mmCIF file of C-alpha atoms in Angstrom:
data_model
loop_
_atom_site.group_PDB
_atom_site.id
_atom_site.type_symbol
_atom_site.label_atom_id
_atom_site.label_comp_id
_atom_site.label_asym_id
_atom_site.label_seq_id
_atom_site.Cartn_x
_atom_site.Cartn_y
_atom_site.Cartn_z
ATOM 1 C CA MET Q 1 12.562 59.261 -12.725
ATOM 2 C CA ASP Q 2 15.052 58.545 -9.961
ATOM 3 C CA ASP Q 3 12.497 59.671 -7.347
ATOM 4 C CA ASP Q 4 9.891 57.231 -8.701
ATOM 5 C CA GLN Q 5 12.385 54.374 -8.624
ATOM 6 C CA GLY Q 6 13.307 55.273 -5.045
ATOM 7 C CA LEU Q 7 9.659 55.277 -3.967
ATOM 8 C CA THR Q 8 9.084 51.884 -5.615
ATOM 9 C CA ALA Q 9 12.175 50.405 -3.965
ATOM 10 C CA GLY Q 10 11.051 51.787 -0.613
ATOM 11 C CA ARG Q 11 7.584 50.272 -0.911
ATOM 12 C CA ARG Q 12 8.830 46.727 -1.448
ATOM 13 C CA PRO Q 13 10.297 46.223 2.060
ATOM 14 C CA ALA Q 14 7.144 47.749 3.541
ATOM 15 C CA LEU Q 15 4.936 45.354 1.571
ATOM 16 C CA ARG Q 16 7.085 42.421 2.643
ATOM 17 C CA ARG Q 17 6.835 43.469 6.277
ATOM 18 C CA ARG Q 18 3.070 43.809 6.017
ATOM 19 C CA ALA Q 19 2.760 40.391 4.386
ATOM 20 C CA ALA Q 20 5.011 38.836 7.042
ATOM 21 C CA ALA Q 21 2.984 40.456 9.818
ATOM 22 C CA LEU Q 22 -0.270 39.260 8.254
ATOM 23 C CA LEU Q 23 0.994 35.678 7.978
ATOM 24 C CA HIS Q 24 2.322 35.803 11.522
ATOM 25 C CA ARG Q 25 -1.078 36.861 12.876
ATOM 26 C CA ARG Q 26 -2.975 34.295 10.795
ATOM 27 C CA PRO Q 27 -1.367 30.838 11.181
ATOM 28 C CA ARG Q 28 -4.230 29.160 9.318
ATOM 29 C CA LEU Q 29 -3.652 31.381 6.299
ATOM 30 C CA ARG Q 30 0.063 30.562 6.453
ATOM 31 C CA LEU Q 31 -0.688 26.840 6.605
ATOM 32 C CA SER Q 32 -3.163 27.126 3.719
ATOM 33 C CA LEU Q 33 -0.592 28.838 1.511
ATOM 34 C CA LEU Q 34 2.035 26.226 2.350
ATOM 35 C CA LEU Q 35 -0.324 23.357 1.527
ATOM 36 C CA SER Q 36 -1.924 24.927 -1.528
ATOM 37 C CA ALA Q 37 0.563 23.528 -4.063
ATOM 38 C CA PRO Q 38 0.584 19.931 -2.696
ATOM 39 C CA LEU Q 39 -3.202 19.958 -2.368
ATOM 40 C CA ALA Q 40 -3.588 21.256 -5.910
ATOM 41 C CA TRP Q 41 -1.383 18.424 -7.170
ATOM 42 C CA LEU Q 42 -3.356 15.897 -5.108
ATOM 43 C CA VAL Q 43 -6.716 17.106 -6.430
ATOM 44 C CA ALA Q 44 -5.611 17.420 -10.040
ATOM 45 C CA GLY Q 45 -3.244 14.473 -10.322
ATOM 46 C CA TYR Q 46 -4.588 11.840 -7.945
ATOM 47 C CA LEU Q 47 -8.244 12.558 -7.274
ATOM 48 C CA GLY Q 48 -8.663 13.768 -10.846
ATOM 49 C CA ALA Q 49 -7.302 10.480 -12.162
ATOM 50 C CA LEU Q 50 -9.675 8.514 -9.914
ATOM 51 C CA ALA Q 51 -12.588 10.619 -11.107
ATOM 52 C CA ALA Q 52 -11.592 9.939 -14.715
ATOM 53 C CA ILE Q 53 -11.542 6.200 -13.998
ATOM 54 C CA PHE Q 54 -15.036 6.266 -12.483
ATOM 55 C CA VAL Q 55 -16.409 8.293 -15.398
ATOM 56 C CA THR Q 56 -14.781 6.042 -18.006
ATOM 57 C CA ALA Q 57 -16.229 2.960 -16.294
ATOM 58 C CA PHE Q 58 -19.709 4.068 -17.388
ATOM 59 C CA TRP Q 59 -18.755 4.222 -21.079
ATOM 60 C CA THR Q 60 -18.421 1.387 -23.590
ATOM 61 C CA THR Q 61 -16.265 0.451 -26.559
ATOM 62 C CA ASP Q 62 -17.641 -0.054 -30.052
ATOM 63 C CA VAL Q 63 -16.925 -3.678 -30.978
ATOM 64 C CA PHE Q 64 -16.391 -2.846 -34.686
ATOM 65 C CA THR Q 65 -14.344 0.357 -34.593
ATOM 66 C CA GLY Q 66 -12.752 0.028 -31.158
ATOM 67 C CA GLU Q 67 -13.686 3.621 -30.405
ATOM 68 C CA VAL Q 68 -14.894 4.648 -26.955
ATOM 69 C CA VAL Q 69 -18.617 5.436 -26.896
ATOM 70 C CA ARG Q 70 -19.131 8.256 -24.379
ATOM 71 C CA GLN Q 71 -22.665 7.393 -23.341
ATOM 72 C CA PHE Q 72 -23.725 6.544 -19.806
ATOM 73 C CA THR Q 73 -24.386 2.819 -19.324
ATOM 74 C CA LEU Q 74 -24.117 0.172 -16.635
ATOM 75 C CA ALA Q 75 -23.155 -2.535 -19.133
ATOM 76 C CA ASN Q 76 -19.610 -2.958 -17.800
ATOM 77 C CA PHE Q 77 -20.754 -3.423 -14.206
ATOM 78 C CA GLN Q 78 -23.537 -5.750 -15.382
ATOM 79 C CA THR Q 79 -20.896 -7.899 -17.062
ATOM 80 C CA LEU Q 80 -18.850 -8.001 -13.867
ATOM 81 C CA VAL Q 81 -21.907 -9.190 -11.927
ATOM 82 C CA ASP Q 82 -23.258 -11.659 -14.502
ATOM 83 C CA GLU Q 83 -20.014 -13.340 -15.597
ATOM 84 C CA PRO Q 84 -18.841 -15.961 -13.031
ATOM 85 C CA VAL Q 85 -15.227 -15.637 -14.166
ATOM 86 C CA TYR Q 86 -14.971 -12.058 -12.923
ATOM 87 C CA ARG Q 87 -16.539 -12.908 -9.584
ATOM 88 C CA THR Q 88 -14.004 -15.714 -9.256
ATOM 89 C CA VAL Q 89 -11.109 -13.393 -10.097
ATOM 90 C CA ALA Q 90 -12.345 -10.780 -7.607
ATOM 91 C CA LEU Q 91 -12.684 -13.327 -4.797
ATOM 92 C CA ARG Q 92 -9.316 -14.840 -5.662
ATOM 93 C CA SER Q 93 -7.690 -11.401 -5.503
ATOM 94 C CA LEU Q 94 -9.249 -10.707 -2.104
ATOM 95 C CA GLY Q 95 -8.107 -14.127 -0.867
ATOM 96 C CA VAL Q 96 -4.532 -13.565 -2.047
ATOM 97 C CA ALA Q 97 -4.403 -10.097 -0.440
ATOM 98 C CA ALA Q 98 -5.794 -11.476 2.836
ATOM 99 C CA ALA Q 99 -3.377 -14.443 2.818
ATOM 100 C CA VAL Q 100 -0.379 -12.179 2.186
ATOM 101 C CA THR Q 101 -1.477 -9.877 5.008
ATOM 102 C CA VAL Q 102 -1.884 -12.751 7.484
ATOM 103 C CA ILE Q 103 1.492 -14.269 6.577
ATOM 104 C CA ASP Q 104 3.262 -10.928 6.895
ATOM 105 C CA ALA Q 105 1.576 -10.323 10.266
ATOM 106 C CA VAL Q 106 2.599 -13.750 11.590
ATOM 107 C CA VAL Q 107 6.184 -13.277 10.408
ATOM 108 C CA GLY Q 108 6.500 -9.543 10.963
ATOM 109 C CA VAL Q 109 5.133 -9.123 14.502
ATOM 110 C CA PRO Q 110 7.771 -11.341 16.197
ATOM 111 C CA MET Q 111 10.510 -9.664 14.173
ATOM 112 C CA ALA Q 112 9.262 -6.187 15.094
ATOM 113 C CA LEU Q 113 8.898 -7.214 18.752
ATOM 114 C CA TYR Q 114 12.470 -8.471 18.842
ATOM 115 C CA MET Q 115 13.748 -5.283 17.205
ATOM 116 C CA ALA Q 116 11.823 -2.978 19.549
ATOM 117 C CA LYS Q 117 12.059 -4.738 22.925
ATOM 118 C CA VAL Q 118 14.698 -7.486 22.872
ATOM 119 C CA ALA Q 119 17.567 -6.223 20.742
ATOM 120 C CA LYS Q 120 20.019 -3.800 22.306
ATOM 121 C CA PRO Q 121 19.384 -0.132 21.422
ATOM 122 C CA ARG Q 122 22.693 0.202 19.596
ATOM 123 C CA HIS Q 123 21.782 -2.750 17.338
ATOM 124 C CA ARG Q 124 18.319 -1.499 16.358
ATOM 125 C CA PRO Q 125 19.428 0.892 13.580
ATOM 126 C CA TYR Q 126 21.295 -1.955 11.899
ATOM 127 C CA LEU Q 127 18.240 -4.202 12.133
ATOM 128 C CA VAL Q 128 16.103 -1.487 10.540
ATOM 129 C CA ILE Q 129 18.648 -1.210 7.722
ATOM 130 C CA ALA Q 130 18.525 -4.983 7.276
ATOM 131 C CA ILE Q 131 14.726 -4.832 6.962
ATOM 132 C CA LEU Q 132 14.945 -1.981 4.447
ATOM 133 C CA ALA Q 133 17.739 -3.566 2.411
ATOM 134 C CA PRO Q 134 15.411 -5.705 0.191
ATOM 135 C CA LEU Q 135 13.563 -2.536 -0.824
ATOM 136 C CA TRP Q 136 16.735 -1.212 -2.414
ATOM 137 C CA ALA Q 137 16.611 -3.952 -5.068
ATOM 138 C CA ALA Q 138 14.324 -3.489 -8.064
ATOM 139 C CA TYR Q 139 10.881 -5.091 -7.946
ATOM 140 C CA LEU Q 140 11.429 -7.099 -11.140
ATOM 141 C CA VAL Q 141 14.828 -8.354 -9.985
ATOM 142 C CA LYS Q 142 13.302 -9.824 -6.821
ATOM 143 C CA ALA Q 143 10.305 -11.291 -8.657
ATOM 144 C CA TYR Q 144 12.457 -12.979 -11.312
ATOM 145 C CA ALA Q 145 14.844 -14.221 -8.628
ATOM 146 C CA TRP Q 146 11.886 -16.012 -7.031
ATOM 147 C CA ARG Q 147 10.907 -17.372 -10.446
ATOM 148 C CA VAL Q 148 14.348 -18.960 -10.754
ATOM 149 C CA MET Q 149 14.179 -20.365 -7.204
ATOM 150 C CA LEU Q 150 10.685 -21.822 -7.719
ATOM 151 C CA ALA Q 151 11.471 -23.339 -11.104
ATOM 152 C CA GLU Q 152 11.904 -27.067 -11.651
ATOM 153 C CA GLY Q 153 15.381 -27.850 -10.333
ATOM 154 C CA GLY Q 154 15.556 -24.485 -8.587
ATOM 155 C CA LEU Q 155 16.799 -23.710 -5.114
ATOM 156 C CA VAL Q 156 13.461 -24.411 -3.400
ATOM 157 C CA ASN Q 157 13.096 -27.876 -4.947
ATOM 158 C CA GLU Q 158 16.706 -28.745 -4.241
ATOM 159 C CA ALA Q 159 16.368 -27.684 -0.592
ATOM 160 C CA LEU Q 160 13.204 -29.781 -0.114
ATOM 161 C CA LYS Q 161 14.395 -32.833 -2.058
ATOM 162 C CA PRO Q 162 16.229 -34.479 0.917
ATOM 163 C CA PHE Q 163 12.910 -34.458 2.817
ATOM 164 C CA GLY Q 164 11.005 -36.065 -0.035
ATOM 165 C CA LEU Q 165 9.143 -32.822 -0.779
ATOM 166 C CA SER Q 166 8.942 -30.502 -3.747
ATOM 167 C CA GLY Q 167 8.293 -26.801 -4.169
ATOM 168 C CA PRO Q 168 4.950 -25.274 -5.129
ATOM 169 C CA GLY Q 169 6.045 -24.472 -8.663
ATOM 170 C CA TYR Q 170 4.240 -21.655 -10.439
ATOM 171 C CA GLY Q 171 0.692 -20.843 -9.382
ATOM 172 C CA LEU Q 172 -1.388 -19.205 -6.707
ATOM 173 C CA THR Q 173 0.775 -20.491 -3.831
ATOM 174 C CA ALA Q 174 3.895 -19.092 -5.470
ATOM 175 C CA THR Q 175 2.128 -15.749 -5.941
ATOM 176 C CA VAL Q 176 1.267 -15.553 -2.241
ATOM 177 C CA ILE Q 177 4.819 -16.472 -1.216
ATOM 178 C CA VAL Q 178 6.449 -13.889 -3.472
ATOM 179 C CA LEU Q 179 4.020 -11.112 -2.534
ATOM 180 C CA ALA Q 180 4.455 -11.881 1.165
ATOM 181 C CA TYR Q 181 8.211 -11.551 0.720
ATOM 182 C CA LEU Q 182 7.946 -8.333 -1.290
ATOM 183 C CA TRP Q 183 5.657 -6.502 1.147
ATOM 184 C CA LEU Q 184 7.006 -7.840 4.471
ATOM 185 C CA PRO Q 185 9.019 -4.660 5.272
ATOM 186 C CA TYR Q 186 5.813 -2.610 4.978
ATOM 187 C CA MET Q 187 4.341 -4.687 7.807
ATOM 188 C CA ILE Q 188 7.414 -4.769 10.034
ATOM 189 C CA LEU Q 189 8.202 -1.055 10.079
ATOM 190 C CA PRO Q 190 4.800 0.276 11.304
ATOM 191 C CA VAL Q 191 4.589 -2.467 13.943
ATOM 192 C CA TYR Q 192 8.162 -1.772 15.042
ATOM 193 C CA THR Q 193 7.371 1.941 15.373
ATOM 194 C CA GLY Q 194 4.266 1.179 17.429
ATOM 195 C CA LEU Q 195 6.075 -1.257 19.721
ATOM 196 C CA GLU Q 196 9.001 1.103 20.202
ATOM 197 C CA ARG Q 197 6.608 3.623 21.768
ATOM 198 C CA LEU Q 198 5.275 0.968 24.148
ATOM 199 C CA PRO Q 199 6.624 1.771 27.668
ATOM 200 C CA ASP Q 200 8.860 -0.942 29.096
ATOM 201 C CA SER Q 201 7.246 -0.301 32.478
ATOM 202 C CA LEU Q 202 4.043 -1.966 31.262
ATOM 203 C CA LEU Q 203 5.941 -5.140 30.423
ATOM 204 C CA ASP Q 204 7.725 -5.044 33.757
ATOM 205 C CA ALA Q 205 4.442 -4.529 35.595
ATOM 206 C CA SER Q 206 2.877 -7.467 33.780
ATOM 207 C CA GLY Q 207 5.784 -9.682 34.762
ATOM 208 C CA ASP Q 208 5.674 -8.467 38.382
ATOM 209 C CA LEU Q 209 2.000 -9.412 38.543
ATOM 210 C CA GLY Q 210 2.839 -12.963 37.552
ATOM 211 C CA ALA Q 211 1.933 -12.944 33.857
ATOM 212 C CA ARG Q 212 3.927 -15.308 31.675
ATOM 213 C CA PRO Q 213 5.480 -13.993 28.423
ATOM 214 C CA LEU Q 214 2.665 -15.336 26.251
ATOM 215 C CA ARG Q 215 0.043 -13.790 28.531
ATOM 216 C CA THR Q 216 1.911 -10.464 28.413
ATOM 217 C CA LEU Q 217 2.058 -10.683 24.634
ATOM 218 C CA ARG Q 218 -1.651 -11.460 24.368
ATOM 219 C CA SER Q 219 -2.986 -9.070 27.015
ATOM 220 C CA VAL Q 220 -0.553 -6.136 26.896
ATOM 221 C CA VAL Q 221 1.519 -6.020 23.724
ATOM 222 C CA LEU Q 222 -0.957 -7.016 21.015
ATOM 223 C CA PRO Q 223 -3.855 -4.751 22.141
ATOM 224 C CA LEU Q 224 -1.570 -1.709 22.234
ATOM 225 C CA ALA Q 225 0.178 -2.640 18.973
ATOM 226 C CA PHE Q 226 -3.059 -3.465 17.150
ATOM 227 C CA PRO Q 227 -3.423 -0.009 15.464
ATOM 228 C CA ALA Q 228 0.139 -0.307 14.129
ATOM 229 C CA LEU Q 229 -0.627 -3.836 12.923
ATOM 230 C CA VAL Q 230 -3.697 -2.577 11.062
ATOM 231 C CA ALA Q 231 -1.587 0.248 9.599
ATOM 232 C CA GLY Q 232 0.866 -2.298 8.227
ATOM 233 C CA SER Q 233 -1.984 -4.395 6.846
ATOM 234 C CA ILE Q 234 -3.181 -1.397 4.816
ATOM 235 C CA PHE Q 235 0.069 -1.517 2.859
ATOM 236 C CA THR Q 236 0.246 -5.289 2.422
ATOM 237 C CA PHE Q 237 -3.441 -5.673 1.554
ATOM 238 C CA SER Q 238 -3.637 -2.784 -0.917
ATOM 239 C CA LEU Q 239 -0.337 -3.571 -2.648
ATOM 240 C CA SER Q 240 -1.301 -7.237 -3.049
ATOM 241 C CA LEU Q 241 -4.815 -6.414 -4.237
ATOM 242 C CA GLY Q 242 -3.567 -4.261 -7.097
ATOM 243 C CA ASP Q 243 -0.508 -6.265 -8.121
ATOM 244 C CA TYR Q 244 -0.333 -7.906 -11.533
ATOM 245 C CA ILE Q 245 3.370 -8.250 -12.342
ATOM 246 C CA THR Q 246 4.102 -11.004 -9.823
ATOM 247 C CA VAL Q 247 1.170 -13.040 -11.136
ATOM 248 C CA LYS Q 248 2.545 -12.711 -14.653
ATOM 249 C CA ILE Q 249 5.961 -13.944 -13.491
ATOM 250 C CA VAL Q 250 5.163 -16.784 -11.049
ATOM 251 C CA GLY Q 251 1.363 -17.122 -11.148
ATOM 252 C CA GLY Q 252 1.112 -19.590 -14.007
ATOM 253 C CA ARG Q 253 -2.330 -19.382 -15.607
ATOM 254 C CA ARG Q 254 -4.032 -17.753 -12.628
ATOM 255 C CA GLN Q 255 -5.232 -14.168 -12.896
ATOM 256 C CA LEU Q 256 -5.975 -11.410 -10.417
ATOM 257 C CA LEU Q 257 -7.848 -8.139 -10.853
ATOM 258 C CA GLY Q 258 -4.697 -6.317 -11.913
ATOM 259 C CA ASN Q 259 -4.168 -8.757 -14.787
ATOM 260 C CA VAL Q 260 -7.731 -8.269 -16.022
ATOM 261 C CA VAL Q 261 -7.194 -4.497 -16.027
ATOM 262 C CA TYR Q 262 -3.858 -4.838 -17.828
ATOM 263 C CA ASP Q 263 -5.190 -7.235 -20.470
ATOM 264 C CA ASN Q 264 -8.205 -5.039 -21.264
ATOM 265 C CA ILE Q 265 -6.008 -1.966 -21.662
ATOM 266 C CA GLY Q 266 -3.492 -3.751 -23.881
ATOM 267 C CA ALA Q 267 -4.651 -6.707 -25.940
ATOM 268 C CA ALA Q 268 -8.417 -6.220 -25.702
ATOM 269 C CA ASN Q 269 -8.268 -2.412 -26.079
ATOM 270 C CA ASN Q 270 -11.349 -2.014 -23.889
ATOM 271 C CA LEU Q 271 -10.498 0.926 -21.662
ATOM 272 C CA PRO Q 272 -14.022 1.419 -20.200
ATOM 273 C CA PHE Q 273 -14.238 -2.192 -19.023
ATOM 274 C CA ALA Q 274 -10.714 -1.976 -17.578
ATOM 275 C CA ALA Q 275 -11.810 1.133 -15.665
ATOM 276 C CA ALA Q 276 -14.866 -0.734 -14.345
ATOM 277 C CA VAL Q 277 -12.655 -3.572 -13.089
ATOM 278 C CA ALA Q 278 -10.261 -1.044 -11.515
ATOM 279 C CA THR Q 279 -13.100 0.363 -9.408
ATOM 280 C CA ILE Q 280 -13.338 -2.923 -7.482
ATOM 281 C CA PRO Q 281 -10.036 -2.588 -5.554
ATOM 282 C CA VAL Q 282 -10.670 1.149 -5.109
ATOM 283 C CA VAL Q 283 -14.064 0.519 -3.495
ATOM 284 C CA VAL Q 284 -12.647 -2.328 -1.397
ATOM 285 C CA MET Q 285 -9.808 -0.162 -0.112
ATOM 286 C CA LEU Q 286 -12.155 2.710 0.700
ATOM 287 C CA GLY Q 287 -14.149 0.322 2.881
ATOM 288 C CA TYR Q 288 -10.942 -1.073 4.376
ATOM 289 C CA LEU Q 289 -9.658 2.411 5.209
ATOM 290 C CA ALA Q 290 -13.000 3.353 6.761
ATOM 291 C CA ALA Q 291 -12.792 0.294 9.015
ATOM 292 C CA ALA Q 292 -9.098 0.922 9.806
ATOM 293 C CA ARG Q 293 -9.854 4.506 10.774
ATOM 294 C CA ARG Q 294 -11.981 3.287 13.680
ATOM 295 C CA THR Q 295 -8.952 1.492 15.151
ATOM 296 C CA GLY Q 296 -6.732 4.582 15.043
ATOM 297 C CA ALA Q 297 -4.474 2.905 12.479
ATOM 298 C CA LEU Q 298 -4.310 5.953 10.213
ATOM 299 C CA ARG Q 299 -2.411 7.840 12.929
ATOM 300 C CA GLU Q 300 0.291 5.163 12.719
ATOM 301 C CA LEU Q 301 0.986 5.746 9.028
#
């Protein structure tokens, strides 16, 4: 009995050494084993959920019982195409996402440029912390804070009153403003990272050749920072396209795609139609990512 236990105990270190030697000789096998658990979670949890959405989109709901009818049909997508209201909501959602992305690019690029090339190196970590600080507050807290500021008699109206102006109130403009504020750090940080890797010698060479600052910005900085800018736009565009909470808080009566999905899951209890609506931003983002990949933006993420 003791001899058998000794043999078993002696085999374990040998097996471990053999396994270690095998993994050392086969780096691809080692990498595959390390990534197996995350990839399994990705396939089962994320891609599996997307597959379930696409499958559910081809089902319908019985109008009398409310039960899901698991039969293949294109009725949900036909409704999306035939009903003008859904085309309007889809175009409005794309317009809001594009407007938020443009605003964040216009505001974020100068801020990132200052952080990366103008501010002193010892000050840059503090500027990064300042950019990240709004992300530490809860989403709902920031959204409701904007609701208070945009309300009648709120901070925005009071600040504009001496100039004879008034705030936008609740509506589509307020939605764009709040979303642009919420997602601005996601634009600044990728652009800042891309500009930080830009050699200062290129800027010096441009100045030595007689280029003015605006010409240097247009001909040197922006072309090299463009992949990072596209990387930031992936965040701002996708997050705005799928948002529904901000519209509920400051959007007034306007709806985006996220609100249609939410309403059909809750009040309408029409899960298949909600899944069909949810495929619109997924398909749009797949096309957006395919276009962004050509610019090298995915390497900046």
